[in-house]
PDB file of C-alpha atoms in Angstrom:
ATOM      1  CA  MET A 198      64.590 -19.649  60.666  1.00  0.00           C
ATOM      2  CA  ALA A 199      68.278 -18.712  60.818  1.00  0.00           C
ATOM      3  CA  GLY A 200      68.984 -22.216  62.153  1.00  0.00           C
ATOM      4  CA  ILE A 201      67.215 -23.829  59.120  1.00  0.00           C
ATOM      5  CA  ALA A 202      69.115 -21.595  56.684  1.00  0.00           C
ATOM      6  CA  LEU A 203      72.435 -22.501  58.332  1.00  0.00           C
ATOM      7  CA  LEU A 204      71.496 -26.163  58.285  1.00  0.00           C
ATOM      8  CA  ALA A 205      70.713 -25.974  54.560  1.00  0.00           C
ATOM      9  CA  ALA A 206      73.993 -24.064  53.893  1.00  0.00           C
ATOM     10  CA  VAL A 207      76.057 -26.645  55.797  1.00  0.00           C
ATOM     11  CA  THR A 208      74.280 -29.511  53.965  1.00  0.00           C
ATOM     12  CA  ILE A 209      75.032 -27.920  50.604  1.00  0.00           C
ATOM     13  CA  LEU A 210      78.670 -27.301  51.558  1.00  0.00           C
ATOM     14  CA  TYR A 211      79.088 -30.888  52.883  1.00  0.00           C
ATOM     15  CA  ALA A 212      77.568 -32.183  49.593  1.00  0.00           C
ATOM     16  CA  GLY A 213      80.031 -29.999  47.656  1.00  0.00           C
ATOM     17  CA  TYR A 214      82.897 -31.382  49.772  1.00  0.00           C
ATOM     18  CA  ASN A 215      81.884 -34.931  48.935  1.00  0.00           C
ATOM     19  CA  LEU A 216      81.373 -34.318  45.250  1.00  0.00           C
ATOM     20  CA  PHE A 217      84.519 -32.243  44.729  1.00  0.00           C
ATOM     21  CA  VAL A 218      86.606 -34.954  46.519  1.00  0.00           C
ATOM     22  CA  LYS A 219      85.137 -37.426  44.030  1.00  0.00           C
ATOM     23  CA  LEU A 220      86.067 -35.127  41.123  1.00  0.00           C
ATOM     24  CA  SER A 221      89.594 -34.722  42.556  1.00  0.00           C
ATOM     25  CA  GLY A 222      89.947 -38.497  42.901  1.00  0.00           C
ATOM     26  CA  GLY A 223      88.766 -38.910  39.327  1.00  0.00           C
ATOM     27  CA  HIS A 224      91.806 -36.980  38.133  1.00  0.00           C
ATOM     28  CA  VAL A 225      94.463 -39.078  39.945  1.00  0.00           C
ATOM     29  CA  PRO A 226      96.963 -40.273  37.332  1.00  0.00           C
ATOM     30  CA  SER A 227      97.147 -44.010  36.859  1.00  0.00           C
ATOM     31  CA  GLY A 228     100.743 -44.139  38.030  1.00  0.00           C
ATOM     32  CA  ALA A 229     100.091 -42.357  41.327  1.00  0.00           C
ATOM     33  CA  THR A 230     100.839 -44.365  44.497  1.00  0.00           C
ATOM     34  CA  THR A 231      99.306 -41.924  46.972  1.00  0.00           C
ATOM     35  CA  THR A 232      96.776 -39.115  47.163  1.00  0.00           C
ATOM     36  CA  VAL A 233      98.243 -37.446  50.215  1.00  0.00           C
ATOM     37  CA  LEU A 234      99.102 -34.161  48.460  1.00  0.00           C
ATOM     38  CA  ALA A 235      95.470 -33.777  47.405  1.00  0.00           C
ATOM     39  CA  THR A 236      94.439 -34.434  51.033  1.00  0.00           C
ATOM     40  CA  MET A 237      96.868 -31.758  52.153  1.00  0.00           C
ATOM     41  CA  CYS A 238      95.416 -29.359  49.597  1.00  0.00           C
ATOM     42  CA  ILE A 239      91.916 -29.920  51.137  1.00  0.00           C
ATOM     43  CA  GLN A 240      93.353 -29.255  54.580  1.00  0.00           C
ATOM     44  CA  VAL A 241      95.126 -26.055  53.504  1.00  0.00           C
ATOM     45  CA  ALA A 242      91.962 -24.777  51.845  1.00  0.00           C
ATOM     46  CA  ALA A 243      89.920 -25.561  55.010  1.00  0.00           C
ATOM     47  CA  LEU A 244      92.477 -23.822  57.222  1.00  0.00           C
ATOM     48  CA  SER A 245      92.458 -20.802  54.844  1.00  0.00           C
ATOM     49  CA  THR A 246      88.680 -20.634  55.127  1.00  0.00           C
ATOM     50  CA  SER A 247      88.841 -20.709  58.878  1.00  0.00           C
ATOM     51  CA  VAL A 248      91.609 -18.011  58.928  1.00  0.00           C
ATOM     52  CA  VAL A 249      89.496 -15.706  56.781  1.00  0.00           C
ATOM     53  CA  PHE A 250      86.446 -16.292  59.043  1.00  0.00           C
ATOM     54  CA  LEU A 251      88.538 -15.632  62.160  1.00  0.00           C
ATOM     55  CA  SER A 252      89.904 -12.484  60.618  1.00  0.00           C
ATOM     56  CA  LEU A 253      86.394 -11.182  59.814  1.00  0.00           C
ATOM     57  CA  LEU A 254      85.249 -11.930  63.359  1.00  0.00           C
ATOM     58  CA  ALA A 255      88.345 -10.247  64.817  1.00  0.00           C
ATOM     59  CA  VAL A 256      87.802  -7.119  62.726  1.00  0.00           C
ATOM     60  CA  ARG A 257      84.099  -6.944  63.785  1.00  0.00           C
ATOM     61  CA  GLY A 258      85.112  -7.299  67.427  1.00  0.00           C
ATOM     62  CA  GLY A 259      83.060  -8.411  70.359  1.00  0.00           C
ATOM     63  CA  HIS A 260      84.036 -12.101  70.197  1.00  0.00           C
ATOM     64  CA  VAL A 261      85.641 -14.273  72.817  1.00  0.00           C
ATOM     65  CA  PHE A 262      88.004 -16.719  71.100  1.00  0.00           C
ATOM     66  CA  SER A 263      89.169 -18.625  74.136  1.00  0.00           C
ATOM     67  CA  LEU A 264      87.754 -22.161  74.528  1.00  0.00           C
ATOM     68  CA  SER A 265      88.160 -24.861  77.151  1.00  0.00           C
ATOM     69  CA  PRO A 266      90.969 -27.453  76.893  1.00  0.00           C
ATOM     70  CA  ALA A 267      88.318 -30.137  76.386  1.00  0.00           C
ATOM     71  CA  SER A 268      86.860 -28.197  73.420  1.00  0.00           C
ATOM     72  CA  TYR A 269      90.352 -28.100  71.802  1.00  0.00           C
ATOM     73  CA  ALA A 270      90.993 -31.791  72.515  1.00  0.00           C
ATOM     74  CA  TRP A 271      87.674 -32.914  70.982  1.00  0.00           C
ATOM     75  CA  ALA A 272      88.235 -30.589  68.002  1.00  0.00           C
ATOM     76  CA  THR A 273      91.678 -32.112  67.524  1.00  0.00           C
ATOM     77  CA  LEU A 274      90.211 -35.600  67.482  1.00  0.00           C
ATOM     78  CA  ALA A 275      87.533 -34.503  64.995  1.00  0.00           C
ATOM     79  CA  GLY A 276      90.360 -33.129  62.780  1.00  0.00           C
ATOM     80  CA  LEU A 277      92.176 -36.421  62.964  1.00  0.00           C
ATOM     81  CA  CYS A 278      89.000 -38.242  61.920  1.00  0.00           C
ATOM     82  CA  ILE A 279      88.303 -35.905  58.957  1.00  0.00           C
ATOM     83  CA  GLY A 280      91.899 -36.073  57.852  1.00  0.00           C
ATOM     84  CA  GLY A 281      91.815 -39.860  57.843  1.00  0.00           C
ATOM     85  CA  ALA A 282      88.424 -39.800  56.066  1.00  0.00           C
ATOM     86  CA  GLU A 283      89.803 -37.492  53.353  1.00  0.00           C
ATOM     87  CA  ILE A 284      92.726 -39.822  52.779  1.00  0.00           C
ATOM     88  CA  GLY A 285      90.338 -42.773  52.496  1.00  0.00           C
ATOM     89  CA  TYR A 286      87.971 -40.883  50.198  1.00  0.00           C
ATOM     90  CA  LEU A 287      90.703 -40.023  47.744  1.00  0.00           C
ATOM     91  CA  TYR A 288      91.937 -43.601  47.764  1.00  0.00           C
ATOM     92  CA  LEU A 289      88.382 -44.862  47.097  1.00  0.00           C
ATOM     93  CA  PHE A 290      87.769 -42.355  44.356  1.00  0.00           C
ATOM     94  CA  GLY A 291      91.276 -42.283  42.845  1.00  0.00           C
ATOM     95  CA  GLY A 292      91.725 -46.058  42.408  1.00  0.00           C
ATOM     96  CA  VAL A 293      95.196 -45.881  43.977  1.00  0.00           C
ATOM     97  CA  GLY A 294      97.067 -49.161  44.382  1.00  0.00           C
ATOM     98  CA  GLY A 295      95.267 -51.012  41.591  1.00  0.00           C
ATOM     99  CA  MET A 296      91.910 -50.631  43.248  1.00  0.00           C
ATOM    100  CA  LYS A 297      89.011 -49.841  40.987  1.00  0.00           C
ATOM    101  CA  PRO A 298      87.713 -46.283  41.599  1.00  0.00           C
ATOM    102  CA  MET A 299      84.355 -46.371  43.431  1.00  0.00           C
ATOM    103  CA  ASP A 300      81.333 -44.590  42.048  1.00  0.00           C
ATOM    104  CA  ALA A 301      80.171 -41.552  43.943  1.00  0.00           C
ATOM    105  CA  SER A 302      76.609 -42.865  43.721  1.00  0.00           C
ATOM    106  CA  VAL A 303      77.617 -45.773  45.984  1.00  0.00           C
ATOM    107  CA  ALA A 304      80.466 -44.397  48.113  1.00  0.00           C
ATOM    108  CA  ILE A 305      79.004 -41.063  49.201  1.00  0.00           C
ATOM    109  CA  PRO A 306      75.490 -42.349  50.168  1.00  0.00           C
ATOM    110  CA  THR A 307      77.132 -45.319  52.034  1.00  0.00           C
ATOM    111  CA  ILE A 308      79.476 -43.046  53.954  1.00  0.00           C
ATOM    112  CA  VAL A 309      76.942 -40.321  54.753  1.00  0.00           C
ATOM    113  CA  SER A 310      74.175 -42.783  55.601  1.00  0.00           C
ATOM    114  CA  GLY A 311      76.594 -44.890  57.740  1.00  0.00           C
ATOM    115  CA  THR A 312      77.504 -41.629  59.509  1.00  0.00           C
ATOM    116  CA  ILE A 313      73.804 -41.139  60.404  1.00  0.00           C
ATOM    117  CA  VAL A 314      73.486 -44.577  61.903  1.00  0.00           C
ATOM    118  CA  ILE A 315      76.770 -44.275  63.839  1.00  0.00           C
ATOM    119  CA  ALA A 316      75.828 -40.834  65.118  1.00  0.00           C
ATOM    120  CA  LEU A 317      72.404 -42.161  66.298  1.00  0.00           C
ATOM    121  CA  LEU A 318      74.060 -45.084  68.169  1.00  0.00           C
ATOM    122  CA  PHE A 319      76.722 -42.806  69.683  1.00  0.00           C
ATOM    123  CA  SER A 320      74.098 -40.253  70.717  1.00  0.00           C
ATOM    124  CA  PHE A 321      72.110 -42.968  72.510  1.00  0.00           C
ATOM    125  CA  LEU A 322      74.913 -45.075  73.978  1.00  0.00           C
ATOM    126  CA  VAL A 323      77.505 -42.428  74.884  1.00  0.00           C
ATOM    127  CA  LEU A 324      75.720 -39.130  75.037  1.00  0.00           C
ATOM    128  CA  LYS A 325      72.656 -40.715  76.662  1.00  0.00           C
ATOM    129  CA  GLU A 326      70.234 -38.795  74.442  1.00  0.00           C
ATOM    130  CA  GLN A 327      66.700 -40.050  74.065  1.00  0.00           C
ATOM    131  CA  ILE A 328      66.046 -41.908  70.787  1.00  0.00           C
ATOM    132  CA  SER A 329      62.568 -42.457  69.418  1.00  0.00           C
ATOM    133  CA  TRP A 330      61.326 -45.601  67.676  1.00  0.00           C
ATOM    134  CA  THR A 331      60.928 -43.575  64.483  1.00  0.00           C
ATOM    135  CA  GLN A 332      64.675 -42.809  64.610  1.00  0.00           C
ATOM    136  CA  VAL A 333      65.456 -46.473  65.127  1.00  0.00           C
ATOM    137  CA  LEU A 334      63.146 -47.370  62.261  1.00  0.00           C
ATOM    138  CA  GLY A 335      64.773 -44.685  60.115  1.00  0.00           C
ATOM    139  CA  SER A 336      68.217 -46.090  60.890  1.00  0.00           C
ATOM    140  CA  CYS A 337      67.076 -49.581  59.905  1.00  0.00           C
ATOM    141  CA  LEU A 338      65.725 -48.278  56.660  1.00  0.00           C
ATOM    142  CA  ILE A 339      69.052 -46.521  56.062  1.00  0.00           C
ATOM    143  CA  LEU A 340      70.847 -49.831  56.550  1.00  0.00           C
ATOM    144  CA  VAL A 341      68.478 -51.515  54.060  1.00  0.00           C
ATOM    145  CA  GLY A 342      69.092 -48.633  51.607  1.00  0.00           C
ATOM    146  CA  VAL A 343      72.878 -49.043  51.909  1.00  0.00           C
ATOM    147  CA  PHE A 344      72.504 -52.764  51.310  1.00  0.00           C
ATOM    148  CA  LEU A 345      70.453 -52.039  48.186  1.00  0.00           C
ATOM    149  CA  LEU A 346      73.198 -49.753  46.888  1.00  0.00           C
ATOM    150  CA  PHE A 347      75.445 -52.826  46.668  1.00  0.00           C
ATOM    151  CA  VAL A 348      72.931 -55.110  44.986  1.00  0.00           C
ATOM    152  CA  GLN A 349      74.286 -55.713  41.495  1.00  0.00           C
ATOM    153  CA  ARG A 350      72.545 -53.624  38.913  1.00  0.00           C
ATOM    154  CA  PRO A 351      71.547 -55.283  35.641  1.00  0.00           C
ATOM    155  CA  GLY A 352      74.300 -54.904  33.038  1.00  0.00           C
ATOM    156  CA  SER A 353      76.927 -53.761  35.566  1.00  0.00           C
ATOM    157  CA  ALA A 354      78.834 -57.001  35.755  1.00  0.00           C
TER     158      ALA A 354
END
């Protein structure tokens, strides 16, 4: 049950991340040429959250904080990916460089759904996890759903 509660909390927090990045991007001034300072603000807030959590764990005691070099290396690569994604998100939502800001109702489902399909492929091809036909069918339905997000809606032209 604790695993389900944590899964729900992480899902809600990730949704908040996506939606708050959209709101941040929606407030980018028309003359801005970059959103990198907003990206840095996200990173500082994330680091602050981790420092507070580390401090609470340290005060409670009984934790081993040492990890393997591989764990740190993969975590660093994950950080590079999320940093790049945040930059891209804010450019998508902020309309920087004359680009029209993208709607959250298209960008977020496309990115999150695309992540699901990529994770499934990576899990099968690289991690050698077993994948069921229902997971393959679900991924195909996700791809159809993403395609439908881009079908022109009546009156949107």
